[in-house]
Tab-separated table of C-alpha atoms in Angstrom:
chain	number	residue	atom	x	y	z
A	163	ARG	CA	15.693	32.370	10.063
A	164	ASN	CA	15.302	28.575	9.173
A	165	LYS	CA	11.455	29.095	10.224
A	166	ASN	CA	8.610	27.937	8.244
A	167	ASN	CA	6.043	30.301	6.675
A	168	GLY	CA	3.492	27.872	5.387
A	169	VAL	CA	5.450	25.353	3.242
A	170	ILE	CA	8.240	27.683	2.747
A	171	VAL	CA	11.118	27.783	4.989
A	172	ILE	CA	12.706	31.137	5.512
A	173	GLN	CA	16.527	31.553	5.157
A	174	CYS	CA	16.800	27.734	4.984
A	175	ASN	CA	20.448	26.238	5.096
A	176	VAL	CA	20.536	24.561	1.802
A	177	VAL	CA	23.660	22.599	3.070
A	178	ASN	CA	21.498	20.850	5.712
A	179	VAL	CA	18.976	19.952	2.996
A	180	VAL	CA	21.820	18.443	1.111
A	181	ASP	CA	22.728	16.340	4.201
A	182	ASP	CA	19.181	15.183	4.718
A	183	ALA	CA	18.776	14.066	1.136
A	184	ILE	CA	22.263	12.085	1.295
A	185	SER	CA	20.994	10.327	4.359
A	186	GLU	CA	17.814	9.195	2.736
A	187	ALA	CA	19.169	8.349	-0.571
A	188	THR	CA	22.019	6.453	1.140
A	189	LYS	CA	19.679	4.213	3.084
A	190	ILE	CA	17.438	3.534	0.060
A	191	CYS	CA	20.352	2.560	-2.101
A	192	ASP	CA	21.943	0.341	0.703
A	193	ALA	CA	18.585	-1.395	1.265
A	194	HIS	CA	18.095	-2.350	-2.463
A	195	LEU	CA	21.752	-2.902	-3.749
A	196	GLY	CA	23.608	-3.558	-0.479
A	197	THR	CA	26.279	-0.986	-1.264
A	198	VAL	CA	26.605	2.782	-1.416
A	199	PRO	CA	29.139	5.141	-3.029
A	200	GLU	CA	30.637	7.685	-0.836
A	201	VAL	CA	29.359	11.293	-1.265
A	202	ILE	CA	31.556	14.321	-1.233
A	203	THR	CA	30.196	17.859	-0.816
A	204	LYS	CA	31.976	21.064	-1.747
A	205	ILE	CA	30.660	24.611	-1.492
A	206	ASN	CA	31.531	27.461	-3.800
A	207	LYS	CA	30.666	30.914	-2.762
A	208	THR	CA	31.292	33.750	-5.412
A	209	ASN	CA	33.544	31.381	-7.250
A	210	GLN	CA	35.680	30.759	-4.253
A	211	GLN	CA	35.868	27.177	-3.237
A	212	VAL	CA	35.410	26.744	0.753
A	213	GLY	CA	36.681	23.248	0.491
A	214	ILE	CA	35.601	19.492	0.765
A	215	LEU	CA	33.400	19.082	3.788
A	216	SER	CA	32.931	16.036	5.753
A	217	PHE	CA	29.403	14.651	5.808
A	218	LEU	CA	29.441	14.134	9.530
A	219	GLN	CA	31.666	17.063	10.491
A	220	ARG	CA	30.303	20.293	9.446
A	221	SER	CA	29.868	23.595	11.277
A	222	GLY	CA	30.359	27.386	11.074
A	223	VAL	CA	28.855	30.253	9.206
A	224	GLU	CA	31.075	29.600	6.170
A	225	HIS	CA	29.269	26.370	5.619
A	226	GLU	CA	25.799	28.025	5.430
A	227	VAL	CA	24.181	28.868	2.042
A	228	ARG	CA	20.774	30.263	2.830
A	229	LEU	CA	17.629	31.223	0.795
A	230	ASP	CA	13.850	31.045	1.108
A	231	LEU	CA	12.588	27.852	-0.429
A	232	VAL	CA	10.104	25.134	-0.428
A	233	LYS	CA	12.401	22.723	1.490
A	234	GLN	CA	10.395	19.512	0.900
A	235	TRP	CA	10.507	20.107	-2.928
A	236	ALA	CA	14.245	20.745	-2.775
A	237	HIS	CA	14.704	17.634	-0.652
A	238	HIS	CA	12.621	15.486	-3.029
A	239	SER	CA	14.481	16.550	-6.120
A	240	LEU	CA	17.974	15.915	-4.379
A	241	VAL	CA	16.900	12.460	-3.145
A	242	GLU	CA	15.728	11.621	-6.795
A	243	VAL	CA	18.882	12.566	-8.495
A	244	LEU	CA	21.067	11.063	-5.765
A	245	LYS	CA	19.395	7.843	-5.990
A	246	ASN	CA	19.763	7.781	-9.762
A	247	GLY	CA	23.485	8.655	-9.454
A	248	MET	CA	24.087	6.007	-6.637
A	249	ALA	CA	22.303	3.263	-8.698
A	250	SER	CA	24.149	4.218	-11.969
A	251	THR	CA	27.396	4.094	-10.087
A	252	VAL	CA	26.847	0.679	-8.437
A	253	GLU	CA	25.604	-0.576	-11.810
A	254	LYS	CA	28.750	0.115	-13.502
A	255	HIS	CA	31.426	-0.493	-10.861
A	256	LYS	CA	30.073	-3.112	-8.357
A	257	ASN	CA	31.605	-6.060	-10.541
A	258	SER	CA	34.501	-4.135	-12.248
A	259	ASP	CA	38.105	-5.011	-12.458
A	260	ALA	CA	38.684	-2.493	-9.634
A	261	GLY	CA	37.286	-5.011	-7.132
A	262	GLY	CA	33.989	-3.466	-6.631
A	263	ILE	CA	35.405	-0.099	-5.451
A	264	LEU	CA	32.797	2.729	-6.082
A	265	PRO	CA	33.879	6.140	-7.221
A	266	PRO	CA	32.302	8.747	-5.017
A	267	ILE	CA	29.242	11.080	-5.864
A	268	GLU	CA	30.317	14.676	-5.908
A	269	ILE	CA	27.974	17.329	-4.828
A	270	ILE	CA	28.842	20.967	-5.479
A	271	VAL	CA	26.901	23.768	-4.035
A	272	HIS	CA	27.411	27.097	-5.887
A	273	ASP	CA	26.128	30.117	-3.948
A	274	GLU	CA	25.661	32.499	-6.884
A	275	LYS	CA	24.236	36.064	-6.950
A	276	ASN	CA	20.680	35.083	-8.167
A	277	MET	CA	20.574	31.465	-7.322
A	278	VAL	CA	21.846	28.419	-5.563
A	279	LYS	CA	22.925	25.730	-7.979
A	280	ILE	CA	23.440	22.330	-6.790
A	281	GLU	CA	25.476	19.978	-8.945
A	282	VAL	CA	25.507	15.980	-8.441
A	283	LEU	CA	28.101	14.388	-10.350
A	284	ASP	CA	28.449	10.556	-10.693
A	285	LYS	CA	30.797	8.229	-12.660
A	286	GLY	CA	28.019	5.734	-13.578
A	287	VAL	CA	26.796	4.559	-16.800
A	288	GLY	CA	25.860	7.852	-18.373
A	289	LEU	CA	23.054	8.661	-20.579
A	290	ASN	CA	22.421	7.065	-23.895
A	291	ASP	CA	20.120	8.767	-26.335
A	292	ASP	CA	17.076	6.590	-25.256
A	293	ARG	CA	17.637	7.612	-21.577
A	294	ALA	CA	18.298	11.279	-22.235
A	295	GLN	CA	15.056	11.382	-24.211
A	296	LYS	CA	12.860	9.758	-21.473
A	297	ALA	CA	14.533	11.090	-18.439
A	298	PHE	CA	11.752	13.682	-17.825
A	299	LEU	CA	8.911	12.054	-19.355
A	300	PHE	CA	6.253	10.862	-16.830
A	301	ALA	CA	5.625	6.990	-16.496
A	302	GLN	CA	8.943	6.177	-18.010
A	303	SER	CA	10.803	4.047	-15.377
A	304	SER	CA	13.880	1.921	-15.189
A	305	SER	CA	11.900	-0.516	-12.939
A	306	LEU	CA	10.865	-3.542	-14.900
A	307	LYS	CA	7.792	-4.115	-12.658
A	308	ARG	CA	7.022	-0.729	-11.809
A	309	TRP	CA	3.068	-1.190	-12.096
A	310	ASP	CA	3.374	-3.799	-9.434
A	311	ARG	CA	4.019	-1.287	-6.999
A	312	ILE	CA	0.443	-0.329	-6.866
A	313	GLU	CA	-0.202	-3.882	-5.264
A	314	GLU	CA	2.618	-3.872	-2.799
A	315	GLN	CA	0.889	-2.030	0.003
A	316	GLN	CA	1.701	-4.980	2.370
A	317	SER	CA	5.386	-3.935	2.045
A	318	TYR	CA	4.946	-0.401	3.390
A	319	ALA	CA	8.518	0.541	3.818
A	320	MET	CA	9.622	-0.455	0.262
A	321	VAL	CA	6.643	1.309	-1.166
A	322	ARG	CA	7.493	4.570	0.591
A	323	ALA	CA	11.062	4.289	-0.362
A	324	PRO	CA	11.589	2.642	-3.799
A	325	LEU	CA	14.784	2.905	-5.680
A	326	ALA	CA	12.914	2.929	-9.071
A	327	SER	CA	9.155	3.247	-9.155
A	328	LEU	CA	6.525	4.705	-11.430
A	329	GLY	CA	8.620	7.021	-13.359
A	330	VAL	CA	7.455	10.342	-11.848
A	331	GLY	CA	10.413	11.337	-9.763
A	332	LEU	CA	12.460	13.503	-12.154
A	333	PRO	CA	9.673	15.099	-14.028
A	334	LEU	CA	7.865	15.894	-10.951
A	335	SER	CA	11.007	17.345	-9.503
A	336	ARG	CA	11.691	19.514	-12.534
A	337	MET	CA	8.009	20.716	-12.423
A	338	MET	CA	8.145	21.652	-8.803
A	339	LEU	CA	11.426	23.503	-9.134
A	340	ARG	CA	10.089	25.477	-12.107
A	341	MET	CA	7.135	26.729	-10.273
A	342	PHE	CA	9.468	28.941	-8.316
A	343	GLY	CA	11.667	29.811	-11.066
A	344	GLY	CA	14.337	27.064	-10.855
A	345	ASN	CA	15.056	24.170	-12.887
A	346	LEU	CA	16.571	20.714	-13.154
A	347	GLU	CA	18.855	19.517	-15.942
A	348	LEU	CA	20.571	16.157	-16.579
A	349	LYS	CA	23.224	15.580	-18.931
A	350	ASN	CA	26.475	13.526	-19.558
A	351	ARG	CA	29.634	14.694	-18.023
A	352	THR	CA	32.123	16.106	-20.502
A	353	ASP	CA	35.032	16.522	-17.831
A	354	LEU	CA	36.079	12.859	-17.731
A	355	GLY	CA	38.811	11.068	-19.536
A	356	SER	CA	38.418	8.547	-22.348
A	357	GLY	CA	36.719	5.504	-21.512
A	358	GLU	CA	34.885	7.204	-18.561
A	359	ALA	CA	31.179	8.155	-18.239
A	360	GLY	CA	28.867	9.741	-15.902
A	361	CYS	CA	26.137	12.301	-15.317
A	362	VAL	CA	25.664	15.714	-13.917
A	363	ALA	CA	22.359	16.632	-12.561
A	364	ALA	CA	22.115	20.335	-11.984
A	365	LEU	CA	19.393	21.734	-9.606
A	366	GLU	CA	18.790	25.473	-9.704
A	367	LEU	CA	17.050	27.320	-6.685
A	368	MET	CA	16.246	30.748	-7.271
A	369	LYS	CA	17.028	33.555	-4.693
A	370	ASP	CA	13.731	35.377	-4.895
A	371	PRO	CA	12.995	37.967	-2.179
A	372	GLU	CA	9.234	38.005	-3.162
A	373	ILE	CA	8.759	34.268	-2.665
A	374	VAL	CA	6.858	34.526	0.693
A	375	SER	CA	4.640	37.532	-0.433
A	376	LEU	CA	3.902	35.860	-3.688
A	377	SER	CA	2.970	32.500	-2.233
Protein backbone atom coordinates (compact mmCIF):
# COMPACT_ATOMS: atom_id res chain seq x y z
CA ARG A 1 0.00 0.00 0.00
CA ASN A 2 1.34 3.38 -1.09
CA LYS A 3 4.37 1.46 -2.41
CA ASN A 4 5.94 1.68 -5.84
CA ASN A 5 5.70 -1.07 -8.44
CA GLY A 6 7.93 0.41 -11.09
CA VAL A 7 6.42 3.81 -11.90
CA ILE A 8 3.03 2.77 -10.49
CA VAL A 9 2.17 3.48 -6.87
CA ILE A 10 0.00 0.76 -5.32
CA GLN A 11 -3.06 2.07 -3.49
CA CYS A 12 -1.80 5.64 -3.62
CA ASN A 13 -3.77 8.17 -1.58
CA VAL A 14 -4.99 10.65 -4.19
CA VAL A 15 -5.59 13.27 -1.50
CA ASN A 16 -1.83 13.36 -0.86
CA VAL A 17 -1.20 13.79 -4.58
CA VAL A 18 -3.58 16.76 -4.54
CA ASP A 19 -1.75 18.26 -1.56
CA ASP A 20 1.63 18.01 -3.30
CA ALA A 21 0.26 19.56 -6.48
CA ILE A 22 -1.27 22.46 -4.53
CA SER A 23 2.04 23.11 -2.82
CA GLU A 24 4.03 23.16 -6.07
CA ALA A 25 1.52 25.22 -8.04
CA THR A 26 1.28 27.73 -5.17
CA LYS A 27 5.05 28.25 -5.13
CA ILE A 28 5.16 28.75 -8.90
CA CYS A 29 2.27 31.19 -8.94
CA ASP A 30 3.64 33.16 -5.99
CA ALA A 31 7.10 33.39 -7.59
CA HIS A 32 5.73 34.71 -10.89
CA LEU A 33 2.70 36.75 -9.86
CA GLY A 34 3.36 37.70 -6.24
CA THR A 35 -0.01 36.50 -5.01
CA VAL A 36 -1.92 33.21 -4.87
CA PRO A 37 -5.60 32.35 -4.42
CA GLU A 38 -6.55 30.05 -1.57
CA VAL A 39 -7.26 26.43 -2.46
CA ILE A 40 -10.16 24.58 -0.81
CA THR A 41 -10.40 20.80 -1.13
CA LYS A 42 -13.56 18.70 -0.78
CA ILE A 43 -14.05 14.95 -1.01
CA ASN A 44 -17.17 13.19 -2.25
CA LYS A 45 -17.47 9.47 -1.56
CA THR A 46 -20.39 7.63 -3.15
CA ASN A 47 -22.08 11.01 -3.55
CA GLN A 48 -21.77 11.76 0.19
CA GLN A 49 -19.73 14.90 0.85
CA VAL A 50 -17.14 14.35 3.56
CA GLY A 51 -16.63 18.05 4.04
CA ILE A 52 -14.26 20.96 3.51
CA LEU A 53 -10.75 19.97 4.45
CA SER A 54 -8.01 22.25 5.67
CA PHE A 55 -4.95 22.04 3.43
CA LEU A 56 -2.60 21.82 6.43
CA GLN A 57 -4.82 19.78 8.77
CA ARG A 58 -5.94 16.54 7.24
CA SER A 59 -5.91 13.09 8.78
CA GLY A 60 -8.03 9.99 9.21
CA VAL A 61 -9.16 7.16 6.96
CA GLU A 62 -12.23 9.14 5.86
CA HIS A 63 -9.87 11.47 3.99
CA GLU A 64 -8.22 8.71 1.99
CA VAL A 65 -9.08 8.04 -1.63
CA ARG A 66 -6.89 5.21 -2.90
CA LEU A 67 -6.15 3.60 -6.25
CA ASP A 68 -3.20 2.29 -8.26
CA LEU A 69 -1.82 4.99 -10.52
CA VAL A 70 1.24 6.56 -12.08
CA LYS A 71 1.65 9.16 -9.35
CA GLN A 72 4.01 11.48 -11.24
CA TRP A 73 1.63 11.71 -14.18
CA ALA A 74 -1.30 12.59 -11.95
CA HIS A 75 0.87 15.12 -10.10
CA HIS A 76 2.02 16.74 -13.35
CA SER A 77 -1.55 17.03 -14.65
CA LEU A 78 -2.84 18.55 -11.42
CA VAL A 79 -0.04 21.11 -11.27
CA GLU A 80 -0.78 22.16 -14.85
CA VAL A 81 -4.48 22.79 -14.30
CA LEU A 82 -3.86 24.45 -10.93
CA LYS A 83 -1.28 26.82 -12.43
CA ASN A 84 -3.74 27.77 -15.16
CA GLY A 85 -6.58 28.29 -12.70
CA MET A 86 -4.47 30.36 -10.33
CA ALA A 87 -3.07 32.55 -13.12
CA SER A 88 -6.54 33.09 -14.58
CA THR A 89 -7.92 34.04 -11.16
CA VAL A 90 -5.12 36.53 -10.52
CA GLU A 91 -5.50 37.98 -14.02
CA LYS A 92 -9.17 38.74 -13.48
CA HIS A 93 -9.28 39.80 -9.83
CA LYS A 94 -5.89 41.26 -8.83
CA ASN A 95 -6.91 44.82 -9.82
CA SER A 96 -10.65 44.42 -9.37
CA ASP A 97 -13.01 46.67 -7.44
CA ALA A 98 -12.91 44.12 -4.61
CA GLY A 99 -9.47 45.39 -3.68
CA GLY A 100 -7.55 42.54 -5.18
CA ILE A 101 -9.27 39.89 -3.07
CA LEU A 102 -8.94 36.59 -4.93
CA PRO A 103 -11.76 34.04 -4.91
CA PRO A 104 -10.52 30.58 -3.93
CA ILE A 105 -9.76 27.69 -6.22
CA GLU A 106 -12.01 24.74 -5.35
CA ILE A 107 -10.93 21.13 -5.75
CA ILE A 108 -13.51 18.34 -5.48
CA VAL A 109 -12.28 14.75 -5.36
CA HIS A 110 -15.08 12.38 -6.37
CA ASP A 111 -14.52 8.78 -5.26
CA GLU A 112 -16.74 6.88 -7.69
CA LYS A 113 -17.20 3.18 -8.43
CA ASN A 114 -14.96 2.95 -11.49
CA MET A 115 -12.87 6.09 -11.27
CA VAL A 116 -11.62 8.96 -9.18
CA LYS A 117 -12.57 12.27 -10.73
CA ILE A 118 -10.79 15.43 -9.61
CA GLU A 119 -12.47 18.71 -10.49
CA VAL A 120 -10.53 21.97 -10.26
CA LEU A 121 -12.85 24.98 -10.36
CA ASP A 122 -11.75 28.60 -10.66
CA LYS A 123 -13.42 31.99 -11.05
CA GLY A 124 -10.96 33.39 -13.55
CA VAL A 125 -11.39 34.84 -17.01
CA GLY A 126 -13.00 31.74 -18.49
CA LEU A 127 -12.48 30.28 -21.95
CA ASN A 128 -13.21 32.20 -25.10
CA ASP A 129 -13.60 30.29 -28.38
CA ASP A 130 -9.93 30.72 -29.30
CA ARG A 131 -8.64 29.47 -25.95
CA ALA A 132 -11.03 26.54 -25.96
CA GLN A 133 -9.88 25.41 -29.41
CA LYS A 134 -6.17 25.73 -28.60
CA ALA A 135 -6.14 24.43 -25.00
CA PHE A 136 -5.07 20.89 -25.96
CA LEU A 137 -2.96 21.69 -29.01
CA PHE A 138 0.79 21.20 -28.68
CA ALA A 139 2.97 24.35 -28.95
CA GLN A 140 0.06 26.69 -28.17
CA SER A 141 1.04 28.81 -25.17
CA SER A 142 -0.06 31.98 -23.38
CA SER A 143 3.61 32.89 -22.93
CA LEU A 144 4.58 35.70 -25.32
CA LYS A 145 8.26 34.65 -25.31
CA ARG A 146 7.88 30.91 -24.97
CA TRP A 147 10.67 30.04 -27.39
CA ASP A 148 13.11 32.15 -25.39
CA ARG A 149 12.88 29.53 -22.64
CA ILE A 150 15.20 27.29 -24.63
CA GLU A 151 17.92 29.92 -24.15
CA GLU A 152 17.27 30.40 -20.42
CA GLN A 153 19.41 27.59 -19.06
CA GLN A 154 21.27 30.05 -16.83
CA SER A 155 18.06 30.59 -14.84
CA TYR A 156 17.63 26.95 -13.83
CA ALA A 157 14.85 27.39 -11.30
CA MET A 158 12.66 29.40 -13.65
CA VAL A 159 13.17 26.92 -16.49
CA ARG A 160 12.24 24.04 -14.21
CA ALA A 161 9.12 25.76 -12.87
CA PRO A 162 7.63 28.12 -15.46
CA LEU A 163 4.15 29.56 -15.12
CA ALA A 164 3.70 29.40 -18.90
CA SER A 165 6.13 27.82 -21.31
CA LEU A 166 6.22 25.85 -24.56
CA GLY A 167 2.56 24.84 -24.68
CA VAL A 168 2.89 21.15 -23.87
CA GLY A 169 1.46 21.03 -20.32
CA LEU A 170 -2.23 20.40 -20.96
CA PRO A 171 -1.96 18.27 -24.12
CA LEU A 172 0.76 16.12 -22.55
CA SER A 173 -1.30 15.73 -19.38
CA ARG A 174 -4.33 14.56 -21.34
CA MET A 175 -2.21 12.13 -23.36
CA MET A 176 -0.67 10.59 -20.23
CA LEU A 177 -4.01 10.17 -18.46
CA ARG A 178 -5.62 8.60 -21.53
CA MET A 179 -2.87 5.96 -21.71
CA PHE A 180 -4.43 4.35 -18.62
CA GLY A 181 -8.07 4.94 -19.53
CA GLY A 182 -8.41 8.35 -17.87
CA ASN A 183 -9.00 11.76 -19.37
CA LEU A 184 -8.65 15.50 -18.89
CA GLU A 185 -11.39 17.91 -19.92
CA LEU A 186 -11.55 21.70 -19.66
CA LYS A 187 -14.70 23.78 -20.04
CA ASN A 188 -16.43 26.93 -18.83
CA ARG A 189 -18.40 26.77 -15.61
CA THR A 190 -22.17 26.87 -15.87
CA ASP A 191 -22.92 27.10 -12.14
CA LEU A 192 -21.99 30.77 -11.71
CA GLY A 193 -24.25 33.78 -11.71
CA SER A 194 -24.61 36.47 -14.35
CA GLY A 195 -21.42 38.42 -14.96
CA GLU A 196 -19.20 35.74 -13.47
CA ALA A 197 -16.86 33.43 -15.35
CA GLY A 198 -14.53 30.56 -14.63
CA CYS A 199 -13.33 27.16 -15.74
CA VAL A 200 -13.61 23.62 -14.49
CA ALA A 201 -10.87 21.13 -15.29
CA ALA A 202 -11.87 17.51 -14.75
CA LEU A 203 -9.22 14.82 -14.37
CA GLU A 204 -10.39 11.21 -14.56
CA LEU A 205 -8.24 8.48 -12.99
CA MET A 206 -9.56 5.01 -13.69
CA LYS A 207 -9.76 2.30 -11.03
CA ASP A 208 -8.17 -0.53 -13.00
CA PRO A 209 -7.24 -3.64 -10.93
CA GLU A 210 -5.16 -4.86 -13.88
CA ILE A 211 -3.00 -1.75 -14.15
CA VAL A 212 0.05 -3.41 -12.55
CA SER A 213 -0.12 -6.66 -14.52
CA LEU A 214 -0.75 -4.82 -17.78
CA SER A 215 2.18 -2.50 -17.24
